[in-house]
PDB file of C-alpha atoms in Angstrom:
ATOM      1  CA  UNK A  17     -59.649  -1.471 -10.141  1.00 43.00           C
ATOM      2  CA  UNK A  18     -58.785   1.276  -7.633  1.00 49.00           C
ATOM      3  CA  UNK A  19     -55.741   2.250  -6.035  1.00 61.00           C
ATOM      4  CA  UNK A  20     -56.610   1.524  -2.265  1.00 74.00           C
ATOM      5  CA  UNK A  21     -56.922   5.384  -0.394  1.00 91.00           C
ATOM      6  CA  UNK A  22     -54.031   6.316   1.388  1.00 96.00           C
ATOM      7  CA  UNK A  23     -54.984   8.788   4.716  1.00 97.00           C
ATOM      8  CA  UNK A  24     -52.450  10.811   6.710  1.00 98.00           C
ATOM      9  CA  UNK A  25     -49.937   8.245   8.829  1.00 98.00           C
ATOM     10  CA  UNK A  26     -51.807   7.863  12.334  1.00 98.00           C
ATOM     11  CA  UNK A  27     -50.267   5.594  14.598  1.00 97.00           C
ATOM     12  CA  UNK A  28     -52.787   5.391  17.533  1.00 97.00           C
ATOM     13  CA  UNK A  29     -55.467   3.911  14.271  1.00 96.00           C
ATOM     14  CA  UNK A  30     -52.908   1.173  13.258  1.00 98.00           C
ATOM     15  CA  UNK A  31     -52.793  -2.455  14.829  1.00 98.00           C
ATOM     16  CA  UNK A  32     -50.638  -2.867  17.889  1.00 97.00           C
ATOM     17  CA  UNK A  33     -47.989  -4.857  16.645  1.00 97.00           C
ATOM     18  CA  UNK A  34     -48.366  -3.044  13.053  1.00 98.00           C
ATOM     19  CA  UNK A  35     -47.214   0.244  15.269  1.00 97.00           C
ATOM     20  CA  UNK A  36     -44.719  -1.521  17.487  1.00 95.00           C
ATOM     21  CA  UNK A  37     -42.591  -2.308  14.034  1.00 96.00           C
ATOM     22  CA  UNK A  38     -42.795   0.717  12.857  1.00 96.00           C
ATOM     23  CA  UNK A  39     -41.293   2.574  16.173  1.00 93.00           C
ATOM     24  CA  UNK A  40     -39.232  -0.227  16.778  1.00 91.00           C
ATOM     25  CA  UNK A  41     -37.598  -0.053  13.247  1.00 86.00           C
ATOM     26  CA  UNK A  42     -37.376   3.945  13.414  1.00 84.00           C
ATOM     27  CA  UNK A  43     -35.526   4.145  16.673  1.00 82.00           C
ATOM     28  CA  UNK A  44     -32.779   0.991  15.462  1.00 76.00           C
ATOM     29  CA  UNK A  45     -34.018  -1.239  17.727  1.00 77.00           C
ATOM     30  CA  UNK A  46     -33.459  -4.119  15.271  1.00 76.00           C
ATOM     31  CA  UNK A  47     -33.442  -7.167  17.709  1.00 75.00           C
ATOM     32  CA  UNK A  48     -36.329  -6.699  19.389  1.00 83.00           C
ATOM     33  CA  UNK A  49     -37.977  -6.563  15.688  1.00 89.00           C
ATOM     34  CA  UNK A  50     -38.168 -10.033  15.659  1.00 89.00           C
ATOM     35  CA  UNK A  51     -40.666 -10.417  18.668  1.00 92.00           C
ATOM     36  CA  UNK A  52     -42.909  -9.363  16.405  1.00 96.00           C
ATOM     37  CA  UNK A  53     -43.194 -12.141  13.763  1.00 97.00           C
ATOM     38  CA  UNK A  54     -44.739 -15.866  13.798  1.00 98.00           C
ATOM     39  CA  UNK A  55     -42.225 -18.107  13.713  1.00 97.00           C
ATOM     40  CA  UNK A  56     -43.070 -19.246   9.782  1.00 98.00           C
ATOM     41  CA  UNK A  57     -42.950 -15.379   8.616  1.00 98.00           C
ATOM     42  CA  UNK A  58     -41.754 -14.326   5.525  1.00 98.00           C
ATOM     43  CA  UNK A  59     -40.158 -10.688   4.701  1.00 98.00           C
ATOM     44  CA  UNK A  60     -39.624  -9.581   1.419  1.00 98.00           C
ATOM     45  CA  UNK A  61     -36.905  -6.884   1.045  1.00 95.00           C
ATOM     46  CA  UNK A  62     -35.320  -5.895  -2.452  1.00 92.00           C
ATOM     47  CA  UNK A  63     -37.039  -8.598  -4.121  1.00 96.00           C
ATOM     48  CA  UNK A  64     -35.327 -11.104  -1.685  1.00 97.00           C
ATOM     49  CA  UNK A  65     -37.127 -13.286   0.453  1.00 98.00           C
ATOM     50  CA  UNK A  66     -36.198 -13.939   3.974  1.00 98.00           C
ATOM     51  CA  UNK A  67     -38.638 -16.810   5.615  1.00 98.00           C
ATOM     52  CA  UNK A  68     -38.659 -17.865   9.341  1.00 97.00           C
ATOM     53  CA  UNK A  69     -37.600 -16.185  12.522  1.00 95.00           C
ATOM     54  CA  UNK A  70     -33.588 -16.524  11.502  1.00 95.00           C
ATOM     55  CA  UNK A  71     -33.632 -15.476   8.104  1.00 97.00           C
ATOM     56  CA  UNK A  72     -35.269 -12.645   9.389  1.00 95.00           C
ATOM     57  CA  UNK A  73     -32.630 -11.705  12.651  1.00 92.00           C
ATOM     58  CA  UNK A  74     -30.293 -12.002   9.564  1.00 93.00           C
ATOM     59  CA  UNK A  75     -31.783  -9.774   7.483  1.00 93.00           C
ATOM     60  CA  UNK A  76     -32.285  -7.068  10.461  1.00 90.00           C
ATOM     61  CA  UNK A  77     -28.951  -7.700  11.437  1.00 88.00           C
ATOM     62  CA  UNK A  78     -27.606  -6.771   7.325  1.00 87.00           C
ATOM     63  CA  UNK A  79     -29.855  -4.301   7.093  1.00 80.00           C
ATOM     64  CA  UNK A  80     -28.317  -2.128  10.390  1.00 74.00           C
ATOM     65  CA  UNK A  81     -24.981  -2.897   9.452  1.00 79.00           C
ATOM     66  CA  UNK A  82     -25.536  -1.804   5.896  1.00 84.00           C
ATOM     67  CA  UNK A  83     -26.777   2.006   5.671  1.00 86.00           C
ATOM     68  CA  UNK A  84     -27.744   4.378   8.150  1.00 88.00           C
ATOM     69  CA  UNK A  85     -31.009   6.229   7.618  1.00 89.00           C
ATOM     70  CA  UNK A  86     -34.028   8.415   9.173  1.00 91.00           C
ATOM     71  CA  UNK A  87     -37.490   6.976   8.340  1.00 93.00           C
ATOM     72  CA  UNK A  88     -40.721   9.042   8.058  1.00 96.00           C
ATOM     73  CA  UNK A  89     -43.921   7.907   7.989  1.00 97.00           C
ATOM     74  CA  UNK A  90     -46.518   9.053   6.215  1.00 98.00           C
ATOM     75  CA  UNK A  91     -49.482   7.514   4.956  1.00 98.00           C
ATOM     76  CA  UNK A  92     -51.270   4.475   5.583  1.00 98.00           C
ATOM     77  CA  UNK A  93     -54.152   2.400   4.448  1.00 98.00           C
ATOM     78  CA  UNK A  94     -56.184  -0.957   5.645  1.00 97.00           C
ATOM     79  CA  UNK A  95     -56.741  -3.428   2.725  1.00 93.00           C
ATOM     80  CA  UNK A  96     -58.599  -5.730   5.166  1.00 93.00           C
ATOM     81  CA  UNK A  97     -58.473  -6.437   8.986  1.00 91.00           C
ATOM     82  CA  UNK A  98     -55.270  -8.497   8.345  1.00 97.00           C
ATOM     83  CA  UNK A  99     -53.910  -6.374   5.866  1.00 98.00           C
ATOM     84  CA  UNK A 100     -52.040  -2.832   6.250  1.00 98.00           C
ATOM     85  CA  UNK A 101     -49.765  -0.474   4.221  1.00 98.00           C
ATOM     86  CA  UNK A 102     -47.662   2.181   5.399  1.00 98.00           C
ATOM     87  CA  UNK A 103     -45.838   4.629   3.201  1.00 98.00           C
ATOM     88  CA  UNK A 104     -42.341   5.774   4.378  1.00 98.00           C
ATOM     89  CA  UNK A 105     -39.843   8.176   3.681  1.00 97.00           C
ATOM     90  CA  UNK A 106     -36.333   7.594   4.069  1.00 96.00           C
ATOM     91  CA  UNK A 107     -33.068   9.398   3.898  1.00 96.00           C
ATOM     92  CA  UNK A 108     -29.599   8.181   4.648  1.00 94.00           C
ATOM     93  CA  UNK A 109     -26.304   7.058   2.786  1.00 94.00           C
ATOM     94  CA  UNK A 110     -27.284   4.308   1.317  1.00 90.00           C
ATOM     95  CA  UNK A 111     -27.940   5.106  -3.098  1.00 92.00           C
ATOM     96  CA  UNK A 112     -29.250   7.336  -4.204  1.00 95.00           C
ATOM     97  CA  UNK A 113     -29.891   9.039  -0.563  1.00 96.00           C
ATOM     98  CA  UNK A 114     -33.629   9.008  -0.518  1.00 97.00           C
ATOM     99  CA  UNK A 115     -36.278   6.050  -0.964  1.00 97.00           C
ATOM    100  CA  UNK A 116     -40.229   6.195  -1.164  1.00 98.00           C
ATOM    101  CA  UNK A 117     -41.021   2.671   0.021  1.00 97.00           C
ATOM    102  CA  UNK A 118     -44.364   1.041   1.219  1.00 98.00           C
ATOM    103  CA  UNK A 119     -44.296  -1.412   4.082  1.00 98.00           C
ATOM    104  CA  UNK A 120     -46.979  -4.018   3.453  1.00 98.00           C
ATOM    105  CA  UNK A 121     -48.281  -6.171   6.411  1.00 99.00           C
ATOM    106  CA  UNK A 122     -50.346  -9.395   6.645  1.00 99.00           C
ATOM    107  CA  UNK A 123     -51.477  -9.874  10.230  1.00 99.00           C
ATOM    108  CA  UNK A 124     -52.336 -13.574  11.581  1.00 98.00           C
ATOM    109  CA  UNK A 125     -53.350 -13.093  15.171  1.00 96.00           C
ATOM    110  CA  UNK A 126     -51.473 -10.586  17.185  1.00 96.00           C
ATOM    111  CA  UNK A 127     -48.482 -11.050  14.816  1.00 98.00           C
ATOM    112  CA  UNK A 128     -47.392 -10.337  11.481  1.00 98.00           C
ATOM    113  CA  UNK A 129     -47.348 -13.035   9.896  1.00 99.00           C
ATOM    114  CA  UNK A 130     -45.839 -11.288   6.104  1.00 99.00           C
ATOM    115  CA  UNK A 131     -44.248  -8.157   5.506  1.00 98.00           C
ATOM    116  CA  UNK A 132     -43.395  -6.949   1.956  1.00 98.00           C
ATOM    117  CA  UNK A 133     -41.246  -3.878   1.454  1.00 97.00           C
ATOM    118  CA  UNK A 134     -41.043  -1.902  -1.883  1.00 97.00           C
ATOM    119  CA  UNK A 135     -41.349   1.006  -3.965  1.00 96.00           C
TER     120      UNK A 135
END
């Protein structure tokens, strides 16, 4: 099979709440992040799953406090009408000082209903 085809990162062709994550997590704006979710979401983060609306204020929450970083988007790709990925790089203090990761999101409604974030 494949690999899906990535195209240039362009916001204005994403999903709504897809987009508002992104911006959202780029500018820090980590409480707000939750507004996004359904209540029975799951996020996977380092291999580590965080599942329902807490876990995941938690994890935001860490995840701030932890590093400090600059995020650039830059290529995305629709798997199906639920499904998007959006490559990011980032840059901060955290190890190793750079990190390729793709943000994976499964969409139920107007929501996201699963994010997965890895290499």
């Amino acid at each position: 099979m494949s690999e899906t085809p990535y195209v240039p990162y362009a916001p204005e062709k994403l999903p709504a709440v897809v987009r508002h994550y992104l911006e959202t997590h780029r500018d820090g704006d980590r409480e707000s992040l939750t507004t996004v979710f359904t209540p029975d979401a799951k996020v996977t983060d380092e291999n580590i799953e965080y599942a329902g609306i807490d876990a995941i204020r938690n994890w935001l929450a860490k995840a701030a406090s932890e590093y400090t970083y600059t995020t650039d988007y830059t290529q995305q790709t629709e798997h199906s009408p639920n499904g998007w990925t959006v490559k990011a790089h980032l840059e901060g203090d955290f190890p190793g000082g750079e990190a390729d990761l793709r943000f994976q999101f499964q969409l139920e409604g107007d929501r996201v209903k699963e994010l997965v974030i890895e290499p």
